[in-house]
Tab-separated table of C-alpha atoms and ligand atoms in Angstrom:
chain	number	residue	atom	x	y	z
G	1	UNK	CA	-14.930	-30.083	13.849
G	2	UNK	CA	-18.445	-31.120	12.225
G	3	UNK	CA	-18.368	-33.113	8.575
G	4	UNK	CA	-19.324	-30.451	6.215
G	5	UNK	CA	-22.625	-30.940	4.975
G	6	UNK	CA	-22.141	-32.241	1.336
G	7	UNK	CA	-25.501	-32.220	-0.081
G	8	UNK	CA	-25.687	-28.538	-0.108
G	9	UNK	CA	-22.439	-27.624	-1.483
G	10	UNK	CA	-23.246	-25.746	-4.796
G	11	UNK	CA	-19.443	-26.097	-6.072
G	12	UNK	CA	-15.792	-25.377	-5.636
G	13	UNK	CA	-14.946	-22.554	-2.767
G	14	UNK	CA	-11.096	-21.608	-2.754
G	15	UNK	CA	-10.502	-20.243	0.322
G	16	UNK	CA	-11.190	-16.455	0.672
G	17	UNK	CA	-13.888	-16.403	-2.214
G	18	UNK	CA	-17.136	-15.130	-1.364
G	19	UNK	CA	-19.462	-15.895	-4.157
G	20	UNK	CA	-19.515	-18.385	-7.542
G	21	UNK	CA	-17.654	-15.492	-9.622
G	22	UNK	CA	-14.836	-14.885	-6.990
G	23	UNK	CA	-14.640	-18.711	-7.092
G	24	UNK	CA	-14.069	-18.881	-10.536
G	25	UNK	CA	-11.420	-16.404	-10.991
G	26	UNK	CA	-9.957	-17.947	-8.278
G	27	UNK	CA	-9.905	-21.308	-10.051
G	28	UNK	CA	-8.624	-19.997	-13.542
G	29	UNK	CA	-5.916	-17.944	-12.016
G	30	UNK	CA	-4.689	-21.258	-9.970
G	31	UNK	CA	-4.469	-23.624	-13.065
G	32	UNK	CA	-3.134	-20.539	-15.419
G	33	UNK	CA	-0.102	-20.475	-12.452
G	34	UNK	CA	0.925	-23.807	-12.545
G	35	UNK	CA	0.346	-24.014	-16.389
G	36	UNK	CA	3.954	-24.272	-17.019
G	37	UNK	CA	4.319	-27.446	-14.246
G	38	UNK	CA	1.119	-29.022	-14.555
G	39	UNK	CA	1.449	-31.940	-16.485
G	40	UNK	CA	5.766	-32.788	-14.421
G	41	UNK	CA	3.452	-32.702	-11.077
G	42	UNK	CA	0.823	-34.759	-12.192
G	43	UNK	CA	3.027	-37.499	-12.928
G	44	UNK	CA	5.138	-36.924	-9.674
G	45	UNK	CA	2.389	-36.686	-7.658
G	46	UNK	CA	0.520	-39.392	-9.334
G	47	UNK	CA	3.112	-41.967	-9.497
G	48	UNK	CA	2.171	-41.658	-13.298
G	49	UNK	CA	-1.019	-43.550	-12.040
G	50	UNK	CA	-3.005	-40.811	-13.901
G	51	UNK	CA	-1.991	-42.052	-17.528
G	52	UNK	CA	-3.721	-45.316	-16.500
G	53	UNK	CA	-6.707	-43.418	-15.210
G	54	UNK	CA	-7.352	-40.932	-18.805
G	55	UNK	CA	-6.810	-44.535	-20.553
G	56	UNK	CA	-9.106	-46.450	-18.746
G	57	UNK	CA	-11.775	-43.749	-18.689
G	58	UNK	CA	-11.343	-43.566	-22.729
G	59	UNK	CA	-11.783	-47.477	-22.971
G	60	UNK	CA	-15.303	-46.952	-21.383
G	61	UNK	CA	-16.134	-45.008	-23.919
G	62	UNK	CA	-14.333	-47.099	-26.828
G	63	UNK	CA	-18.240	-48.217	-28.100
G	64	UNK	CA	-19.153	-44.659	-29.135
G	65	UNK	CA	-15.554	-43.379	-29.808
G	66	UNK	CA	-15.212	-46.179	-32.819
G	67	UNK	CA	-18.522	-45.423	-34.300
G	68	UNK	CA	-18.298	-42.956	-37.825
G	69	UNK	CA	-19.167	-39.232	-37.221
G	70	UNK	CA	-18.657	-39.285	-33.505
G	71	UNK	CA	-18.332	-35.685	-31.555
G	72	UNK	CA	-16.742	-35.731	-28.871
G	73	UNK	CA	-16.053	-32.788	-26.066
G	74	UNK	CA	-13.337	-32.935	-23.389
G	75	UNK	CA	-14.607	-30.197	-20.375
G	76	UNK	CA	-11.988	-28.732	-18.740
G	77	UNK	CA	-9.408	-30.250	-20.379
G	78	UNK	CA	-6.259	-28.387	-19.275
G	79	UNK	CA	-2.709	-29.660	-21.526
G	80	UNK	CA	-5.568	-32.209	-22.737
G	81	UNK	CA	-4.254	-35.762	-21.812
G	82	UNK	CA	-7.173	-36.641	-21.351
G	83	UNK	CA	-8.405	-35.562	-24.746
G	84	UNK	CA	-5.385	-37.566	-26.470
G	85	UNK	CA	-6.245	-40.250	-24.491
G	86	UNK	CA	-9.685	-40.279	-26.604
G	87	UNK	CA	-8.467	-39.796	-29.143
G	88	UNK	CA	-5.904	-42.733	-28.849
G	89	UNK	CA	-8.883	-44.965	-27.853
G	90	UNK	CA	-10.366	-44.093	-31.019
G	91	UNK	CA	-7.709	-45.606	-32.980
G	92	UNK	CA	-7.735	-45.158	-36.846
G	93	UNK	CA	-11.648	-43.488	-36.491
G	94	UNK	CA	-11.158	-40.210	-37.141
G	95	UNK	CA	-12.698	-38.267	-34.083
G	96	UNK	CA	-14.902	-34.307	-34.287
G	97	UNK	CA	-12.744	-34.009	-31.060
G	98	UNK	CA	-12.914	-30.430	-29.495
G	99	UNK	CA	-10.810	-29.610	-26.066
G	100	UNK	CA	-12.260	-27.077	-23.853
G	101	UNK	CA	-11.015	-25.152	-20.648
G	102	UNK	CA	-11.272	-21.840	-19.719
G	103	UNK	CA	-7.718	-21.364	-18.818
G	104	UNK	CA	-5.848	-19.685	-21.886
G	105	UNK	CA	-2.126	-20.777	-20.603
G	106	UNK	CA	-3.278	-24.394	-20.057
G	107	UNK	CA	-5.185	-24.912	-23.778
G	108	UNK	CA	-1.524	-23.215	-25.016
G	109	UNK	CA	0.238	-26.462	-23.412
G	110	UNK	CA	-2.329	-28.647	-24.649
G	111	UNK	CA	-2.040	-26.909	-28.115
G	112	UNK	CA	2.511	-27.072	-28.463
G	113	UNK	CA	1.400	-30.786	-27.464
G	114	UNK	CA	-1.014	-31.396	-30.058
G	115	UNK	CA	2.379	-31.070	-32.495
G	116	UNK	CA	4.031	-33.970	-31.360
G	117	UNK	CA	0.507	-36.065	-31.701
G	118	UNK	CA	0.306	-38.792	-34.822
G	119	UNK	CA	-3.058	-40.209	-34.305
G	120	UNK	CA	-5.669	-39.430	-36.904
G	121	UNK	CA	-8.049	-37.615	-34.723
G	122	UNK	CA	-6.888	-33.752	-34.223
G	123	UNK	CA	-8.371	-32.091	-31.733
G	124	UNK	CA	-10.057	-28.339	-31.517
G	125	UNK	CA	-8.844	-26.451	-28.692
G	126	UNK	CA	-11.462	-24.070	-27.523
G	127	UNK	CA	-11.360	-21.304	-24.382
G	128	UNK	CA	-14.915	-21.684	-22.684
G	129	UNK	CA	-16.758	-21.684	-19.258
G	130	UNK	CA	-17.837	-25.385	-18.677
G	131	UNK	CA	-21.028	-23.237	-17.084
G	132	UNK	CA	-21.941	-21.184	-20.236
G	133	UNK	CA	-20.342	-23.388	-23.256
G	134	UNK	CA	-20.395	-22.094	-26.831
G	135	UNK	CA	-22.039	-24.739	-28.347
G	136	UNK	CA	-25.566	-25.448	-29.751
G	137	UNK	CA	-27.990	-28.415	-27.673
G	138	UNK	CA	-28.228	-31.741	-28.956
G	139	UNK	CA	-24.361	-31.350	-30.600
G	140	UNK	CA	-22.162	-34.272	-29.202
G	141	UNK	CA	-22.043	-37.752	-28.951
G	142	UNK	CA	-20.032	-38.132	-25.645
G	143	UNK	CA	-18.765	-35.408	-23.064
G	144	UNK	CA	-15.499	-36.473	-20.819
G	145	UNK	CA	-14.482	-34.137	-17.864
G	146	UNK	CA	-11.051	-35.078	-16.039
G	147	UNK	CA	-10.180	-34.139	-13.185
G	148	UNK	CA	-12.148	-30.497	-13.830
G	149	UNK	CA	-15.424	-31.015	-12.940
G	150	UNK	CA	-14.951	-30.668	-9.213
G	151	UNK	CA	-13.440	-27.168	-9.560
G	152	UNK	CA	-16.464	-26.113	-11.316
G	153	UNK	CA	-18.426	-23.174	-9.011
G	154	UNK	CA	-22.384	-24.959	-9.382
G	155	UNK	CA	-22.090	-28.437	-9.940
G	156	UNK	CA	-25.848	-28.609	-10.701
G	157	UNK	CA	-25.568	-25.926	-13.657
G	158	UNK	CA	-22.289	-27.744	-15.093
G	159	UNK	CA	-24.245	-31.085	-14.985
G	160	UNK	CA	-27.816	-29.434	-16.957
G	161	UNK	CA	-24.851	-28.005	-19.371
G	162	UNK	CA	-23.432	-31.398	-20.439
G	163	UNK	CA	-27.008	-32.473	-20.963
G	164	UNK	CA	-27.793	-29.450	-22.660
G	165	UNK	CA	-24.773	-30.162	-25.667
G	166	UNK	CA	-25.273	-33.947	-25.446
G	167	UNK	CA	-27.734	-35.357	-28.169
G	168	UNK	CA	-30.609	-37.927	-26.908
G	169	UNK	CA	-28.403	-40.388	-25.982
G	170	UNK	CA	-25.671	-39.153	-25.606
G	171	UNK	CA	-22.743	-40.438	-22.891
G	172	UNK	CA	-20.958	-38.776	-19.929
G	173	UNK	CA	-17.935	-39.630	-18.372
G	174	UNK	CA	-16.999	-37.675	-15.269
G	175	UNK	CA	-13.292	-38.586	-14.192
G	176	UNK	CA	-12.457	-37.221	-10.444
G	177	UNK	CA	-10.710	-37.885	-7.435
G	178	UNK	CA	-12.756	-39.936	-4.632
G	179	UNK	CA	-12.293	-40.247	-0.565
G	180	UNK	CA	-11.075	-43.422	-0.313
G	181	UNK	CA	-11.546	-45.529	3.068
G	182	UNK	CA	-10.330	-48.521	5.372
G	183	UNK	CA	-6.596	-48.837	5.747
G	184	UNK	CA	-6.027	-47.545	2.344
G	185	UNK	CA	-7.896	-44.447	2.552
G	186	UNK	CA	-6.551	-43.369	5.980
G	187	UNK	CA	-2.505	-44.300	4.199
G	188	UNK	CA	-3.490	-42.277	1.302
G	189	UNK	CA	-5.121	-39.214	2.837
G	190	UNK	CA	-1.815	-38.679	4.964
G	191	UNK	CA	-0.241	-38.664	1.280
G	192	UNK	CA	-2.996	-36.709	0.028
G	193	UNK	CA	-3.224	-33.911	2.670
G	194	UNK	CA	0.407	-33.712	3.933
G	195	UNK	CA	2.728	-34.889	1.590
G	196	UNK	CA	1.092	-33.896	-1.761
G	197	UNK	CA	0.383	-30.215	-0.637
G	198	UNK	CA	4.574	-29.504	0.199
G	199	UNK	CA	5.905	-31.132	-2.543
G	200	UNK	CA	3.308	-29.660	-5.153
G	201	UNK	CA	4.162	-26.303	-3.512
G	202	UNK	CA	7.850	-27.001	-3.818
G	203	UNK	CA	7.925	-27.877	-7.818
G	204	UNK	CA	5.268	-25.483	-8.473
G	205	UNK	CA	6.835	-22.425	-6.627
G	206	UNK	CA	3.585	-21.325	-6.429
G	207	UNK	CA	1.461	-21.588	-2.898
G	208	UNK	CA	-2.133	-22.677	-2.800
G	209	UNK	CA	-3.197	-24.590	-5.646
G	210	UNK	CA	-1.585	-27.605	-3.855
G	211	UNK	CA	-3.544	-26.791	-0.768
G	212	UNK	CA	-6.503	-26.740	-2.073
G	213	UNK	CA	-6.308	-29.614	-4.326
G	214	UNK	CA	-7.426	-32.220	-1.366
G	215	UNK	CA	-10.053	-29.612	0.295
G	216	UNK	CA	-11.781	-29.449	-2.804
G	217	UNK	CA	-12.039	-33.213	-2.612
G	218	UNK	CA	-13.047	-33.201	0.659
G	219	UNK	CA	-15.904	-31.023	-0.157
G	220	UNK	CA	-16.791	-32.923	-3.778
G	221	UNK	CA	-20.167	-34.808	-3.340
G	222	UNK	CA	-19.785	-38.103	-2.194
G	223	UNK	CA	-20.967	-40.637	-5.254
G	224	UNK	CA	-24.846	-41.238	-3.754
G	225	UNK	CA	-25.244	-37.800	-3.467
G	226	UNK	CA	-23.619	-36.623	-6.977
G	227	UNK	CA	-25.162	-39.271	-9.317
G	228	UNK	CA	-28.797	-38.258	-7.324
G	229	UNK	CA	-27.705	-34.602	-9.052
G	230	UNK	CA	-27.016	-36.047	-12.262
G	231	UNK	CA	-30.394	-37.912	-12.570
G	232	UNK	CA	-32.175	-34.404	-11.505
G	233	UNK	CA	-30.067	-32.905	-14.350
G	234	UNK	CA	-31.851	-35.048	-16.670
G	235	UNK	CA	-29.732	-38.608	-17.158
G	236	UNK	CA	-31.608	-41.409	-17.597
G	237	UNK	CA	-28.864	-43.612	-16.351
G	238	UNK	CA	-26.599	-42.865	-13.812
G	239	UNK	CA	-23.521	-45.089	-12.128
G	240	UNK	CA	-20.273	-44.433	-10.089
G	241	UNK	CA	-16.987	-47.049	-11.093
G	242	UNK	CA	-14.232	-46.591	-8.420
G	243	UNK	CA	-10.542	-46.691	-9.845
G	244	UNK	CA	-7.506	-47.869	-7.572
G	245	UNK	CA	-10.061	-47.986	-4.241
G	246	UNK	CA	-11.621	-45.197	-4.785
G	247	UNK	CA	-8.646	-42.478	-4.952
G	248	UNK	CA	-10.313	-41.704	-8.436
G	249	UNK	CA	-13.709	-42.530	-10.128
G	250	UNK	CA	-15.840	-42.586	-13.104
G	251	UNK	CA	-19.485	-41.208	-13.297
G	252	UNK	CA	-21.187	-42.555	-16.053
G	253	UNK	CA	-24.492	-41.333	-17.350
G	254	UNK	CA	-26.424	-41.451	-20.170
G	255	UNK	CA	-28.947	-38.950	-21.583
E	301	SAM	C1	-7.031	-30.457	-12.648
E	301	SAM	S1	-7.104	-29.716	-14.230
E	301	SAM	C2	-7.498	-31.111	-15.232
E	301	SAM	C3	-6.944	-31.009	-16.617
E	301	SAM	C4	-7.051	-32.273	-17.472
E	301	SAM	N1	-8.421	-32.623	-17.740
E	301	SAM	C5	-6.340	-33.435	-16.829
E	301	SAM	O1	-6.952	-34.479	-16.621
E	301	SAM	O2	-5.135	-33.287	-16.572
E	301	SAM	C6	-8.623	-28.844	-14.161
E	301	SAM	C7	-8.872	-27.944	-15.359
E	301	SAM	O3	-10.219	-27.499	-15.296
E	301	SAM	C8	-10.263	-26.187	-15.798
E	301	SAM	N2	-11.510	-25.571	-15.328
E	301	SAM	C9	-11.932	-25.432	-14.055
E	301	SAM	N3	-13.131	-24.816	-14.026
E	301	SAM	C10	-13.479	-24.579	-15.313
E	301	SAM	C11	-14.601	-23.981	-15.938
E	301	SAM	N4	-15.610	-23.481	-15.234
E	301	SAM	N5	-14.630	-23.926	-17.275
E	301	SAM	C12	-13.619	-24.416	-18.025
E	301	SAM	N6	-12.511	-24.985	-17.491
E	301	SAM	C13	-12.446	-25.063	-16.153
E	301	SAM	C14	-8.993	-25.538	-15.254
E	301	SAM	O4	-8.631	-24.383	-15.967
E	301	SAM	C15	-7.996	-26.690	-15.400
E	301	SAM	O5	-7.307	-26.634	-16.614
């Protein structure tokens, strides 16, 4: 079969969606399934590898997260580990920290979790479309997307909407899974594409969202091609830091 050709994918496709709205319902209705399970088959599937990731994508950012006044947004945020994670790295700086995902069942996890958090940043959870967010321009300091961006259905509009909130300035961090290669890429996309998909489906009990977890990947923008779409959504700086070879990654740009 032919590679797909990357450069022109305009987002996330779950199979049997026909346009960008289809594809979007399609996406909230998968994460609102496995609300319930999400954050157990993370850390199965992950090998709890993913609390090292959400930490060492918030140490990145620890320069602007210390600094007084900062406002932070965490896209797509789901039972927000990610946005704890900030917060965390924040340490006794009280963090303008809002959470928002579009998925109503998944900001309820990340909202019975806030309860059990100590740290002196609490975070706003809000339900919004990464593609039309309810926010003014020029209104944070730093953006974070983790593991969310890739499901988004035009990855060119969700990129010119981070610029849009961030003030001049302003920092991106853009947390997603990569295509590894060599010896460990070909070992971990037997993982990624057999194993992962059963077992997900198994704890789950719910088919697809496990299946389409690695074609999404597969059809994610390579890192030339997606931080030449973030500097034509209007970063000035632009770079790509692979995390345990490559499985996972950081975009980093800067407005
Ligand atoms: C794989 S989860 C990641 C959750 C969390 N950031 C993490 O690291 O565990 C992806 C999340 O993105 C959300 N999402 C996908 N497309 C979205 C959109 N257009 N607007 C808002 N949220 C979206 C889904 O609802 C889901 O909660």
């Amino acid at each position: 079969m032919p590679e797909p050709i990357k450069p022109n994918v305009i987002g996330a496709s779950p199979e049997g969606t026909q346009d960008q709205e289809s594809a979007a319902r399609a996406v909230r209705e998968m994460f609102t399934s496995i609300a319930p399970r999400y954050d157990l088959l993370n850390h199965v599937l992950s090998f709890n590898v993913d609390r090292v990731w959400w930490r060492r994508a918030a140490r990145t950012f620890r320069h602007v997260l210390v600094c007084p006044n900062t406002r932070v947004l965490d896209l797509c945020c789901g039972t927000g580990d990610m946005t704890f994670a900030l917060g965390r790295g924040a340490g006794k700086n009280p963090l303008y920290i809002v959470g928002a995902d579009f998925s109503h069942s998944m900001l309820q996890r990340a909202n019975e979790k806030s309860g059990e958090w100590r740290g002196a940043s609490a975070a706003t959870w809000v339900e919004a479309d990464a593609l039309r967010l309810p926010f003014p321009g020029e209104n944070f300091d730093l953006v974070t997307s983790a593991f969310g961006f890739r499901n988004l259905a035009d990855y060119d509009a969700g990129l010119r909407e981070i610029v849009r909130v961030l003030r001049a300035g302003g920092e991106c961090g853009i947390l997603d899974f990569g295509e590894p290669s060599g010896m460990a890429g070909a070992l971990y996309r037997v993982y990624f594409k057999q194993v992962l998909p059963r077992v997900g489906t198994l704890i789950s009990g719910v088919r697809g969202p496990y299946a389409y977890l690695p074609a999404s990947v597969e059809r994610f923008p390579e890192p030339a091609e997606m931080l030449k779409r973030m500097r034509s959504a209007g970063f000035s700086e632009a770079t790509w830091t692979p995390y345990t070879f490559g499985i996972a990654g950081l975009y980093r740009g800067r407005k």
